[in-house]
mmCIF file with all atom_site columns, N, CA and C in Angstrom:
data_model
loop_
_atom_site.group_PDB
_atom_site.id
_atom_site.type_symbol
_atom_site.label_atom_id
_atom_site.label_alt_id
_atom_site.label_comp_id
_atom_site.label_asym_id
_atom_site.label_entity_id
_atom_site.label_seq_id
_atom_site.pdbx_PDB_ins_code
_atom_site.Cartn_x
_atom_site.Cartn_y
_atom_site.Cartn_z
_atom_site.occupancy
_atom_site.B_iso_or_equiv
_atom_site.pdbx_formal_charge
_atom_site.auth_seq_id
_atom_site.auth_comp_id
_atom_site.auth_asym_id
_atom_site.auth_atom_id
_atom_site.pdbx_PDB_model_num
ATOM 1   N N  . MET A 1 1  ? 6.121   87.196 92.072  1.00 0.00 ? 1  MET A N  1
ATOM 2   C CA . MET A 1 1  ? 5.656   86.201 91.124  1.00 0.00 ? 1  MET A CA 1
ATOM 3   C C  . MET A 1 1  ? 4.421   86.762 90.417  1.00 0.00 ? 1  MET A C  1
ATOM 4   N N  . GLY A 1 2  ? 4.485   86.738 89.091  1.00 0.00 ? 2  GLY A N  1
ATOM 5   C CA . GLY A 1 2  ? 3.381   87.277 88.323  1.00 0.00 ? 2  GLY A CA 1
ATOM 6   C C  . GLY A 1 2  ? 2.385   86.211 87.870  1.00 0.00 ? 2  GLY A C  1
ATOM 7   N N  . ALA A 1 3  ? 1.337   86.681 87.232  1.00 0.00 ? 3  ALA A N  1
ATOM 8   C CA . ALA A 1 3  ? 0.272   85.790 86.772  1.00 0.00 ? 3  ALA A CA 1
ATOM 9   C C  . ALA A 1 3  ? 0.778   84.757 85.775  1.00 0.00 ? 3  ALA A C  1
ATOM 10  N N  . LYS A 1 4  ? 1.672   85.159 84.870  1.00 0.00 ? 4  LYS A N  1
ATOM 11  C CA . LYS A 1 4  ? 2.180   84.211 83.863  1.00 0.00 ? 4  LYS A CA 1
ATOM 12  C C  . LYS A 1 4  ? 2.909   83.040 84.525  1.00 0.00 ? 4  LYS A C  1
ATOM 13  N N  . VAL A 1 5  ? 3.708   83.334 85.515  1.00 0.00 ? 5  VAL A N  1
ATOM 14  C CA . VAL A 1 5  ? 4.431   82.277 86.237  1.00 0.00 ? 5  VAL A CA 1
ATOM 15  C C  . VAL A 1 5  ? 3.437   81.384 86.968  1.00 0.00 ? 5  VAL A C  1
ATOM 16  N N  . PHE A 1 6  ? 2.465   81.993 87.595  1.00 0.00 ? 6  PHE A N  1
ATOM 17  C CA . PHE A 1 6  ? 1.454   81.266 88.351  1.00 0.00 ? 6  PHE A CA 1
ATOM 18  C C  . PHE A 1 6  ? 0.679   80.304 87.442  1.00 0.00 ? 6  PHE A C  1
ATOM 19  N N  . ILE A 1 7  ? 0.260   80.798 86.279  1.00 0.00 ? 7  ILE A N  1
ATOM 20  C CA . ILE A 1 7  ? -0.475  79.976 85.313  1.00 0.00 ? 7  ILE A CA 1
ATOM 21  C C  . ILE A 1 7  ? 0.407   78.842 84.807  1.00 0.00 ? 7  ILE A C  1
ATOM 22  N N  . ALA A 1 8  ? 1.632   79.162 84.429  1.00 0.00 ? 8  ALA A N  1
ATOM 23  C CA . ALA A 1 8  ? 2.548   78.142 83.903  1.00 0.00 ? 8  ALA A CA 1
ATOM 24  C C  . ALA A 1 8  ? 2.820   77.066 84.956  1.00 0.00 ? 8  ALA A C  1
ATOM 25  N N  . LEU A 1 9  ? 2.977   77.461 86.187  1.00 0.00 ? 9  LEU A N  1
ATOM 26  C CA . LEU A 1 9  ? 3.224   76.518 87.272  1.00 0.00 ? 9  LEU A CA 1
ATOM 27  C C  . LEU A 1 9  ? 2.045   75.551 87.422  1.00 0.00 ? 9  LEU A C  1
ATOM 28  N N  . ARG A 1 10 ? 0.854   76.096 87.377  1.00 0.00 ? 10 ARG A N  1
ATOM 29  C CA . ARG A 1 10 ? -0.347  75.260 87.501  1.00 0.00 ? 10 ARG A CA 1
ATOM 30  C C  . ARG A 1 10 ? -0.443  74.289 86.323  1.00 0.00 ? 10 ARG A C  1
ATOM 31  N N  . LYS A 1 11 ? -0.271  74.810 85.116  1.00 0.00 ? 11 LYS A N  1
ATOM 32  C CA . LYS A 1 11 ? -0.422  73.974 83.920  1.00 0.00 ? 11 LYS A CA 1
ATOM 33  C C  . LYS A 1 11 ? 0.688   72.927 83.809  1.00 0.00 ? 11 LYS A C  1
ATOM 34  N N  . MET A 1 12 ? 1.911   73.288 84.147  1.00 0.00 ? 12 MET A N  1
ATOM 35  C CA . MET A 1 12 ? 3.018   72.330 84.075  1.00 0.00 ? 12 MET A CA 1
ATOM 36  C C  . MET A 1 12 ? 2.811   71.161 85.034  1.00 0.00 ? 12 MET A C  1
ATOM 37  N N  . ASN A 1 13 ? 2.065   71.400 86.089  1.00 0.00 ? 13 ASN A N  1
ATOM 38  C CA . ASN A 1 13 ? 1.791   70.348 87.054  1.00 0.00 ? 13 ASN A CA 1
ATOM 39  C C  . ASN A 1 13 ? 0.460   69.649 86.787  1.00 0.00 ? 13 ASN A C  1
ATOM 40  N N  . GLY A 1 14 ? -0.173  69.998 85.663  1.00 0.00 ? 14 GLY A N  1
ATOM 41  C CA . GLY A 1 14 ? -1.399  69.337 85.250  1.00 0.00 ? 14 GLY A CA 1
ATOM 42  C C  . GLY A 1 14 ? -2.575  69.553 86.189  1.00 0.00 ? 14 GLY A C  1
ATOM 43  N N  . LEU A 1 15 ? -2.627  70.752 86.774  1.00 0.00 ? 15 LEU A N  1
ATOM 44  C CA . LEU A 1 15 ? -3.672  71.044 87.754  1.00 0.00 ? 15 LEU A CA 1
ATOM 45  C C  . LEU A 1 15 ? -4.752  71.942 87.177  1.00 0.00 ? 15 LEU A C  1
ATOM 46  N N  . THR A 1 16 ? -5.983  71.710 87.586  1.00 0.00 ? 16 THR A N  1
ATOM 47  C CA . THR A 1 16 ? -7.065  72.640 87.290  1.00 0.00 ? 16 THR A CA 1
ATOM 48  C C  . THR A 1 16 ? -6.985  73.786 88.293  1.00 0.00 ? 16 THR A C  1
ATOM 49  N N  . GLN A 1 17 ? -7.747  74.837 88.038  1.00 0.00 ? 17 GLN A N  1
ATOM 50  C CA . GLN A 1 17 ? -7.786  75.926 89.016  1.00 0.00 ? 17 GLN A CA 1
ATOM 51  C C  . GLN A 1 17 ? -8.308  75.423 90.356  1.00 0.00 ? 17 GLN A C  1
ATOM 52  N N  . PHE A 1 18 ? -9.289  74.544 90.314  1.00 0.00 ? 18 PHE A N  1
ATOM 53  C CA . PHE A 1 18 ? -9.845  73.992 91.549  1.00 0.00 ? 18 PHE A CA 1
ATOM 54  C C  . PHE A 1 18 ? -8.797  73.194 92.320  1.00 0.00 ? 18 PHE A C  1
ATOM 55  N N  . GLU A 1 19 ? -8.045  72.341 91.618  1.00 0.00 ? 19 GLU A N  1
ATOM 56  C CA . GLU A 1 19 ? -7.008  71.538 92.278  1.00 0.00 ? 19 GLU A CA 1
ATOM 57  C C  . GLU A 1 19 ? -5.902  72.421 92.853  1.00 0.00 ? 19 GLU A C  1
ATOM 58  N N  . MET A 1 20 ? -5.527  73.462 92.109  1.00 0.00 ? 20 MET A N  1
ATOM 59  C CA . MET A 1 20 ? -4.506  74.405 92.595  1.00 0.00 ? 20 MET A CA 1
ATOM 60  C C  . MET A 1 20 ? -5.001  75.090 93.863  1.00 0.00 ? 20 MET A C  1
ATOM 61  N N  . ALA A 1 21 ? -6.265  75.497 93.844  1.00 0.00 ? 21 ALA A N  1
ATOM 62  C CA . ALA A 1 21 ? -6.854  76.154 95.015  1.00 0.00 ? 21 ALA A CA 1
ATOM 63  C C  . ALA A 1 21 ? -6.828  75.231 96.231  1.00 0.00 ? 21 ALA A C  1
ATOM 64  N N  . GLU A 1 22 ? -7.181  73.975 96.035  1.00 0.00 ? 22 GLU A N  1
ATOM 65  C CA . GLU A 1 22 ? -7.169  73.021 97.144  1.00 0.00 ? 22 GLU A CA 1
ATOM 66  C C  . GLU A 1 22 ? -5.765  72.835 97.711  1.00 0.00 ? 22 GLU A C  1
ATOM 67  N N  . LEU A 1 23 ? -4.776  72.716 96.813  1.00 0.00 ? 23 LEU A N  1
ATOM 68  C CA . LEU A 1 23 ? -3.387  72.550 97.263  1.00 0.00 ? 23 LEU A CA 1
ATOM 69  C C  . LEU A 1 23 ? -2.912  73.728 98.099  1.00 0.00 ? 23 LEU A C  1
ATOM 70  N N  . LEU A 1 24 ? -3.342  74.931 97.697  1.00 0.00 ? 24 LEU A N  1
ATOM 71  C CA . LEU A 1 24 ? -2.862  76.144 98.357  1.00 0.00 ? 24 LEU A CA 1
ATOM 72  C C  . LEU A 1 24 ? -3.768  76.622 99.488  1.00 0.00 ? 24 LEU A C  1
ATOM 73  N N  . GLY A 1 25 ? -4.925  75.980 99.635  1.00 0.00 ? 25 GLY A N  1
ATOM 74  C CA . GLY A 1 25 ? -5.841  76.363 100.714 1.00 0.00 ? 25 GLY A CA 1
ATOM 75  C C  . GLY A 1 25 ? -6.552  77.673 100.476 1.00 0.00 ? 25 GLY A C  1
ATOM 76  N N  . VAL A 1 26 ? -6.867  77.962 99.214  1.00 0.00 ? 26 VAL A N  1
ATOM 77  C CA . VAL A 1 26 ? -7.590  79.189 98.854  1.00 0.00 ? 26 VAL A CA 1
ATOM 78  C C  . VAL A 1 26 ? -8.777  78.804 97.964  1.00 0.00 ? 26 VAL A C  1
ATOM 79  N N  . SER A 1 27 ? -9.573  79.789 97.584  1.00 0.00 ? 27 SER A N  1
ATOM 80  C CA . SER A 1 27 ? -10.732 79.515 96.733  1.00 0.00 ? 27 SER A CA 1
ATOM 81  C C  . SER A 1 27 ? -10.319 79.450 95.257  1.00 0.00 ? 27 SER A C  1
ATOM 82  N N  . ARG A 1 28 ? -11.128 78.755 94.474  1.00 0.00 ? 28 ARG A N  1
ATOM 83  C CA . ARG A 1 28 ? -10.894 78.700 93.037  1.00 0.00 ? 28 ARG A CA 1
ATOM 84  C C  . ARG A 1 28 ? -11.059 80.091 92.438  1.00 0.00 ? 28 ARG A C  1
ATOM 85  N N  . ALA A 1 29 ? -11.967 80.867 93.009  1.00 0.00 ? 29 ALA A N  1
ATOM 86  C CA . ALA A 1 29 ? -12.184 82.230 92.528  1.00 0.00 ? 29 ALA A CA 1
ATOM 87  C C  . ALA A 1 29 ? -10.910 83.069 92.679  1.00 0.00 ? 29 ALA A C  1
ATOM 88  N N  . LEU A 1 30 ? -10.188 82.904 93.769  1.00 0.00 ? 30 LEU A N  1
ATOM 89  C CA . LEU A 1 30 ? -8.941  83.650 93.958  1.00 0.00 ? 30 LEU A CA 1
ATOM 90  C C  . LEU A 1 30 ? -7.913  83.246 92.908  1.00 0.00 ? 30 LEU A C  1
ATOM 91  N N  . ILE A 1 31 ? -7.836  81.967 92.584  1.00 0.00 ? 31 ILE A N  1
ATOM 92  C CA . ILE A 1 31 ? -6.910  81.513 91.542  1.00 0.00 ? 31 ILE A CA 1
ATOM 93  C C  . ILE A 1 31 ? -7.247  82.210 90.223  1.00 0.00 ? 31 ILE A C  1
ATOM 94  N N  . ALA A 1 32 ? -8.529  82.250 89.883  1.00 0.00 ? 32 ALA A N  1
ATOM 95  C CA . ALA A 1 32 ? -8.963  82.896 88.642  1.00 0.00 ? 32 ALA A CA 1
ATOM 96  C C  . ALA A 1 32 ? -8.642  84.390 88.649  1.00 0.00 ? 32 ALA A C  1
ATOM 97  N N  . ILE A 1 33 ? -8.852  85.039 89.772  1.00 0.00 ? 33 ILE A N  1
ATOM 98  C CA . ILE A 1 33 ? -8.572  86.477 89.892  1.00 0.00 ? 33 ILE A CA 1
ATOM 99  C C  . ILE A 1 33 ? -7.079  86.751 89.693  1.00 0.00 ? 33 ILE A C  1
ATOM 100 N N  . ILE A 1 34 ? -6.240  85.916 90.281  1.00 0.00 ? 34 ILE A N  1
ATOM 101 C CA . ILE A 1 34 ? -4.788  86.085 90.137  1.00 0.00 ? 34 ILE A CA 1
ATOM 102 C C  . ILE A 1 34 ? -4.373  85.839 88.690  1.00 0.00 ? 34 ILE A C  1
ATOM 103 N N  . GLU A 1 35 ? -4.910  84.777 88.085  1.00 0.00 ? 35 GLU A N  1
ATOM 104 C CA . GLU A 1 35 ? -4.517  84.419 86.720  1.00 0.00 ? 35 GLU A CA 1
ATOM 105 C C  . GLU A 1 35 ? -4.957  85.447 85.685  1.00 0.00 ? 35 GLU A C  1
ATOM 106 N N  . THR A 1 36 ? -5.978  86.234 85.986  1.00 0.00 ? 36 THR A N  1
ATOM 107 C CA . THR A 1 36 ? -6.429  87.272 85.059  1.00 0.00 ? 36 THR A CA 1
ATOM 108 C C  . THR A 1 36 ? -5.890  88.652 85.447  1.00 0.00 ? 36 THR A C  1
ATOM 109 N N  . ASN A 1 37 ? -4.893  88.656 86.340  1.00 0.00 ? 37 ASN A N  1
ATOM 110 C CA . ASN A 1 37 ? -4.217  89.894 86.747  1.00 0.00 ? 37 ASN A CA 1
ATOM 111 C C  . ASN A 1 37 ? -5.138  90.920 87.395  1.00 0.00 ? 37 ASN A C  1
ATOM 112 N N  . ARG A 1 38 ? -6.225  90.470 87.997  1.00 0.00 ? 38 ARG A N  1
ATOM 113 C CA . ARG A 1 38 ? -7.108  91.408 88.686  1.00 0.00 ? 38 ARG A CA 1
ATOM 114 C C  . ARG A 1 38 ? -6.651  91.658 90.115  1.00 0.00 ? 38 ARG A C  1
ATOM 115 N N  . GLN A 1 39 ? -5.747  90.803 90.596  1.00 0.00 ? 39 GLN A N  1
ATOM 116 C CA . GLN A 1 39 ? -5.191  90.975 91.944  1.00 0.00 ? 39 GLN A CA 1
ATOM 117 C C  . GLN A 1 39 ? -3.814  90.333 91.965  1.00 0.00 ? 39 GLN A C  1
ATOM 118 N N  . PRO A 1 40 ? -2.838  91.022 92.539  1.00 0.00 ? 40 PRO A N  1
ATOM 119 C CA . PRO A 1 40 ? -1.508  90.401 92.643  1.00 0.00 ? 40 PRO A CA 1
ATOM 120 C C  . PRO A 1 40 ? -1.508  89.288 93.695  1.00 0.00 ? 40 PRO A C  1
ATOM 121 N N  . ILE A 1 41 ? -0.523  88.434 93.610  1.00 0.00 ? 41 ILE A N  1
ATOM 122 C CA . ILE A 1 41 ? -0.369  87.358 94.578  1.00 0.00 ? 41 ILE A CA 1
ATOM 123 C C  . ILE A 1 41 ? 0.178   87.953 95.871  1.00 0.00 ? 41 ILE A C  1
ATOM 124 N N  . SER A 1 42 ? -0.477  87.657 96.972  1.00 0.00 ? 42 SER A N  1
ATOM 125 C CA . SER A 1 42 ? -0.011  88.178 98.259  1.00 0.00 ? 42 SER A CA 1
ATOM 126 C C  . SER A 1 42 ? 1.288   87.470 98.660  1.00 0.00 ? 42 SER A C  1
ATOM 127 N N  . ARG A 1 43 ? 2.022   88.084 99.541  1.00 0.00 ? 43 ARG A N  1
ATOM 128 C CA . ARG A 1 43 ? 3.265   87.472 100.029 1.00 0.00 ? 43 ARG A CA 1
ATOM 129 C C  . ARG A 1 43 ? 2.983   86.131 100.706 1.00 0.00 ? 43 ARG A C  1
ATOM 130 N N  . ASN A 1 44 ? 1.894   86.081 101.438 1.00 0.00 ? 44 ASN A N  1
ATOM 131 C CA . ASN A 1 44 ? 1.526   84.856 102.144 1.00 0.00 ? 44 ASN A CA 1
ATOM 132 C C  . ASN A 1 44 ? 1.242   83.725 101.146 1.00 0.00 ? 44 ASN A C  1
ATOM 133 N N  . LEU A 1 45 ? 0.482   84.019 100.102 1.00 0.00 ? 45 LEU A N  1
ATOM 134 C CA . LEU A 1 45 ? 0.178   83.009 99.092  1.00 0.00 ? 45 LEU A CA 1
ATOM 135 C C  . LEU A 1 45 ? 1.436   82.631 98.319  1.00 0.00 ? 45 LEU A C  1
ATOM 136 N N  . GLU A 1 46 ? 2.286   83.596 98.039  1.00 0.00 ? 46 GLU A N  1
ATOM 137 C CA . GLU A 1 46 ? 3.535   83.300 97.341  1.00 0.00 ? 46 GLU A CA 1
ATOM 138 C C  . GLU A 1 46 ? 4.394   82.329 98.153  1.00 0.00 ? 46 GLU A C  1
ATOM 139 N N  . ARG A 1 47 ? 4.420   82.509 99.465  1.00 0.00 ? 47 ARG A N  1
ATOM 140 C CA . ARG A 1 47 ? 5.157   81.576 100.333 1.00 0.00 ? 47 ARG A CA 1
ATOM 141 C C  . ARG A 1 47 ? 4.573   80.172 100.254 1.00 0.00 ? 47 ARG A C  1
ATOM 142 N N  . LYS A 1 48 ? 3.241   80.084 100.210 1.00 0.00 ? 48 LYS A N  1
ATOM 143 C CA . LYS A 1 48 ? 2.589   78.784 100.080 1.00 0.00 ? 48 LYS A CA 1
ATOM 144 C C  . LYS A 1 48 ? 2.950   78.119 98.756  1.00 0.00 ? 48 LYS A C  1
ATOM 145 N N  . VAL A 1 49 ? 2.956   78.916 97.686  1.00 0.00 ? 49 VAL A N  1
ATOM 146 C CA . VAL A 1 49 ? 3.305   78.388 96.360  1.00 0.00 ? 49 VAL A CA 1
ATOM 147 C C  . VAL A 1 49 ? 4.730   77.833 96.389  1.00 0.00 ? 49 VAL A C  1
ATOM 148 N N  . ILE A 1 50 ? 5.645   78.561 96.986  1.00 0.00 ? 50 ILE A N  1
ATOM 149 C CA . ILE A 1 50 ? 7.042   78.112 97.094  1.00 0.00 ? 50 ILE A CA 1
ATOM 150 C C  . ILE A 1 50 ? 7.126   76.837 97.922  1.00 0.00 ? 50 ILE A C  1
ATOM 151 N N  . ASP A 1 51 ? 6.389   76.782 99.014  1.00 0.00 ? 51 ASP A N  1
ATOM 152 C CA . ASP A 1 51 ? 6.394   75.584 99.862  1.00 0.00 ? 51 ASP A CA 1
ATOM 153 C C  . ASP A 1 51 ? 5.867   74.359 99.116  1.00 0.00 ? 51 ASP A C  1
ATOM 154 N N  . VAL A 1 52 ? 4.812   74.547 98.328  1.00 0.00 ? 52 VAL A N  1
ATOM 155 C CA . VAL A 1 52 ? 4.172   73.432 97.642  1.00 0.00 ? 52 VAL A CA 1
ATOM 156 C C  . VAL A 1 52 ? 4.969   72.984 96.420  1.00 0.00 ? 52 VAL A C  1
ATOM 157 N N  . PHE A 1 53 ? 5.454   73.936 95.601  1.00 0.00 ? 53 PHE A N  1
ATOM 158 C CA . PHE A 1 53 ? 6.069   73.588 94.325  1.00 0.00 ? 53 PHE A CA 1
ATOM 159 C C  . PHE A 1 53 ? 7.589   73.670 94.315  1.00 0.00 ? 53 PHE A C  1
ATOM 160 N N  . GLY A 1 54 ? 8.149   74.405 95.247  1.00 0.00 ? 54 GLY A N  1
ATOM 161 C CA . GLY A 1 54 ? 9.595   74.534 95.330  1.00 0.00 ? 54 GLY A CA 1
ATOM 162 C C  . GLY A 1 54 ? 10.133  75.673 94.482  1.00 0.00 ? 54 GLY A C  1
ATOM 163 N N  . ILE A 1 55 ? 11.164  76.291 94.990  1.00 0.00 ? 55 ILE A N  1
ATOM 164 C CA . ILE A 1 55 ? 11.754  77.453 94.322  1.00 0.00 ? 55 ILE A CA 1
ATOM 165 C C  . ILE A 1 55 ? 12.407  77.071 92.993  1.00 0.00 ? 55 ILE A C  1
ATOM 166 N N  . HIS A 1 56 ? 12.926  75.849 92.893  1.00 0.00 ? 56 HIS A N  1
ATOM 167 C CA . HIS A 1 56 ? 13.586  75.434 91.653  1.00 0.00 ? 56 HIS A CA 1
ATOM 168 C C  . HIS A 1 56 ? 12.599  75.438 90.481  1.00 0.00 ? 56 HIS A C  1
ATOM 169 N N  . GLN A 1 57 ? 11.441  74.843 90.679  1.00 0.00 ? 57 GLN A N  1
ATOM 170 C CA . GLN A 1 57 ? 10.444  74.787 89.602  1.00 0.00 ? 57 GLN A CA 1
ATOM 171 C C  . GLN A 1 57 ? 9.993   76.197 89.196  1.00 0.00 ? 57 GLN A C  1
ATOM 172 N N  . ILE A 1 58 ? 9.818   77.044 90.173  1.00 0.00 ? 58 ILE A N  1
ATOM 173 C CA . ILE A 1 58 ? 9.404   78.420 89.901  1.00 0.00 ? 58 ILE A CA 1
ATOM 174 C C  . ILE A 1 58 ? 10.494  79.160 89.131  1.00 0.00 ? 58 ILE A C  1
ATOM 175 N N  . SER A 1 59 ? 11.749  78.974 89.527  1.00 0.00 ? 59 SER A N  1
ATOM 176 C CA . SER A 1 59 ? 12.872  79.632 88.846  1.00 0.00 ? 59 SER A CA 1
ATOM 177 C C  . SER A 1 59 ? 12.990  79.191 87.400  1.00 0.00 ? 59 SER A C  1
ATOM 178 N N  . VAL A 1 60 ? 12.800  77.910 87.143  1.00 0.00 ? 60 VAL A N  1
ATOM 179 C CA . VAL A 1 60 ? 12.865  77.399 85.767  1.00 0.00 ? 60 VAL A CA 1
ATOM 180 C C  . VAL A 1 60 ? 11.790  78.059 84.913  1.00 0.00 ? 60 VAL A C  1
ATOM 181 N N  . ILE A 1 61 ? 10.584  78.164 85.436  1.00 0.00 ? 61 ILE A N  1
ATOM 182 C CA . ILE A 1 61 ? 9.493   78.804 84.701  1.00 0.00 ? 61 ILE A CA 1
ATOM 183 C C  . ILE A 1 61 ? 9.817   80.271 84.450  1.00 0.00 ? 61 ILE A C  1
ATOM 184 N N  . GLN A 1 62 ? 10.325  80.966 85.454  1.00 0.00 ? 62 GLN A N  1
ATOM 185 C CA . GLN A 1 62 ? 10.665  82.383 85.295  1.00 0.00 ? 62 GLN A CA 1
ATOM 186 C C  . GLN A 1 62 ? 11.714  82.581 84.212  1.00 0.00 ? 62 GLN A C  1
ATOM 187 N N  . LEU A 1 63 ? 12.733  81.729 84.210  1.00 0.00 ? 63 LEU A N  1
ATOM 188 C CA . LEU A 1 63 ? 13.779  81.827 83.194  1.00 0.00 ? 63 LEU A CA 1
ATOM 189 C C  . LEU A 1 63 ? 13.239  81.555 81.799  1.00 0.00 ? 63 LEU A C  1
ATOM 190 N N  . ALA A 1 64 ? 12.382  80.549 81.673  1.00 0.00 ? 64 ALA A N  1
ATOM 191 C CA . ALA A 1 64 ? 11.790  80.231 80.372  1.00 0.00 ? 64 ALA A CA 1
ATOM 192 C C  . ALA A 1 64 ? 10.928  81.388 79.869  1.00 0.00 ? 64 ALA A C  1
ATOM 193 N N  . LEU A 1 65 ? 10.124  81.967 80.736  1.00 0.00 ? 65 LEU A N  1
ATOM 194 C CA . LEU A 1 65 ? 9.276   83.088 80.328  1.00 0.00 ? 65 LEU A CA 1
ATOM 195 C C  . LEU A 1 65 ? 10.102  84.314 79.968  1.00 0.00 ? 65 LEU A C  1
ATOM 196 N N  . GLN A 1 66 ? 11.197  84.547 80.690  1.00 0.00 ? 66 GLN A N  1
ATOM 197 C CA . GLN A 1 66 ? 12.081  85.669 80.352  1.00 0.00 ? 66 GLN A CA 1
ATOM 198 C C  . GLN A 1 66 ? 12.692  85.464 78.970  1.00 0.00 ? 66 GLN A C  1
ATOM 199 N N  . ALA A 1 67 ? 13.084  84.237 78.668  1.00 0.00 ? 67 ALA A N  1
ATOM 200 C CA . ALA A 1 67 ? 13.677  83.936 77.366  1.00 0.00 ? 67 ALA A CA 1
ATOM 201 C C  . ALA A 1 67 ? 12.654  84.166 76.250  1.00 0.00 ? 67 ALA A C  1
ATOM 202 N N  . ILE A 1 68 ? 11.436  83.746 76.497  1.00 0.00 ? 68 ILE A N  1
ATOM 203 C CA . ILE A 1 68 ? 10.366  83.938 75.496  1.00 0.00 ? 68 ILE A CA 1
ATOM 204 C C  . ILE A 1 68 ? 10.055  85.401 75.332  1.00 0.00 ? 68 ILE A C  1
ATOM 205 N N  . ASP A 1 69 ? 9.848   86.128 76.430  1.00 0.00 ? 69 ASP A N  1
ATOM 206 C CA . ASP A 1 69 ? 9.521   87.547 76.379  1.00 0.00 ? 69 ASP A CA 1
ATOM 207 C C  . ASP A 1 69 ? 10.673  88.364 75.808  1.00 0.00 ? 69 ASP A C  1
ATOM 208 N N  . GLY A 1 70 ? 11.896  87.971 76.117  1.00 0.00 ? 70 GLY A N  1
ATOM 209 C CA . GLY A 1 70 ? 13.071  88.680 75.625  1.00 0.00 ? 70 GLY A CA 1
ATOM 210 C C  . GLY A 1 70 ? 13.205  88.583 74.114  1.00 0.00 ? 70 GLY A C  1
ATOM 211 N N  . GLY A 1 71 ? 12.747  87.489 73.554  1.00 0.00 ? 71 GLY A N  1
ATOM 212 C CA . GLY A 1 71 ? 12.822  87.291 72.112  1.00 0.00 ? 71 GLY A CA 1
ATOM 213 C C  . GLY A 1 71 ? 11.812  88.112 71.329  1.00 0.00 ? 71 GLY A C  1
ATOM 214 N N  . SER A 1 72 ? 10.762  88.626 72.029  1.00 0.00 ? 72 SER A N  1
ATOM 215 C CA . SER A 1 72 ? 9.725   89.372 71.317  1.00 0.00 ? 72 SER A CA 1
ATOM 216 C C  . SER A 1 72 ? 9.962   90.875 71.325  1.00 0.00 ? 72 SER A C  1
ATOM 217 N N  . GLY A 1 73 ? 11.060  91.278 71.952  1.00 0.00 ? 73 GLY A N  1
ATOM 218 C CA . GLY A 1 73 ? 11.442  92.668 71.867  1.00 0.00 ? 73 GLY A CA 1
ATOM 219 C C  . GLY A 1 73 ? 10.967  93.550 72.918  1.00 0.00 ? 73 GLY A C  1
#
């Protein structure tokens, strides 16, 4: 899961970075670091994201981003 998916997931759920951090049990600083691509999402955090938001929501975002990115060449 990349930063774009992570950001879209947070925004689609109407969450601030602080609220996302609380849901996932991490710091707001870590959310910011991930969203700016300074650190990849760990497997452990990715599992938490899947547990909290569900694989379906993540898959929909991934497909939408692929469609958008695919259109830009």
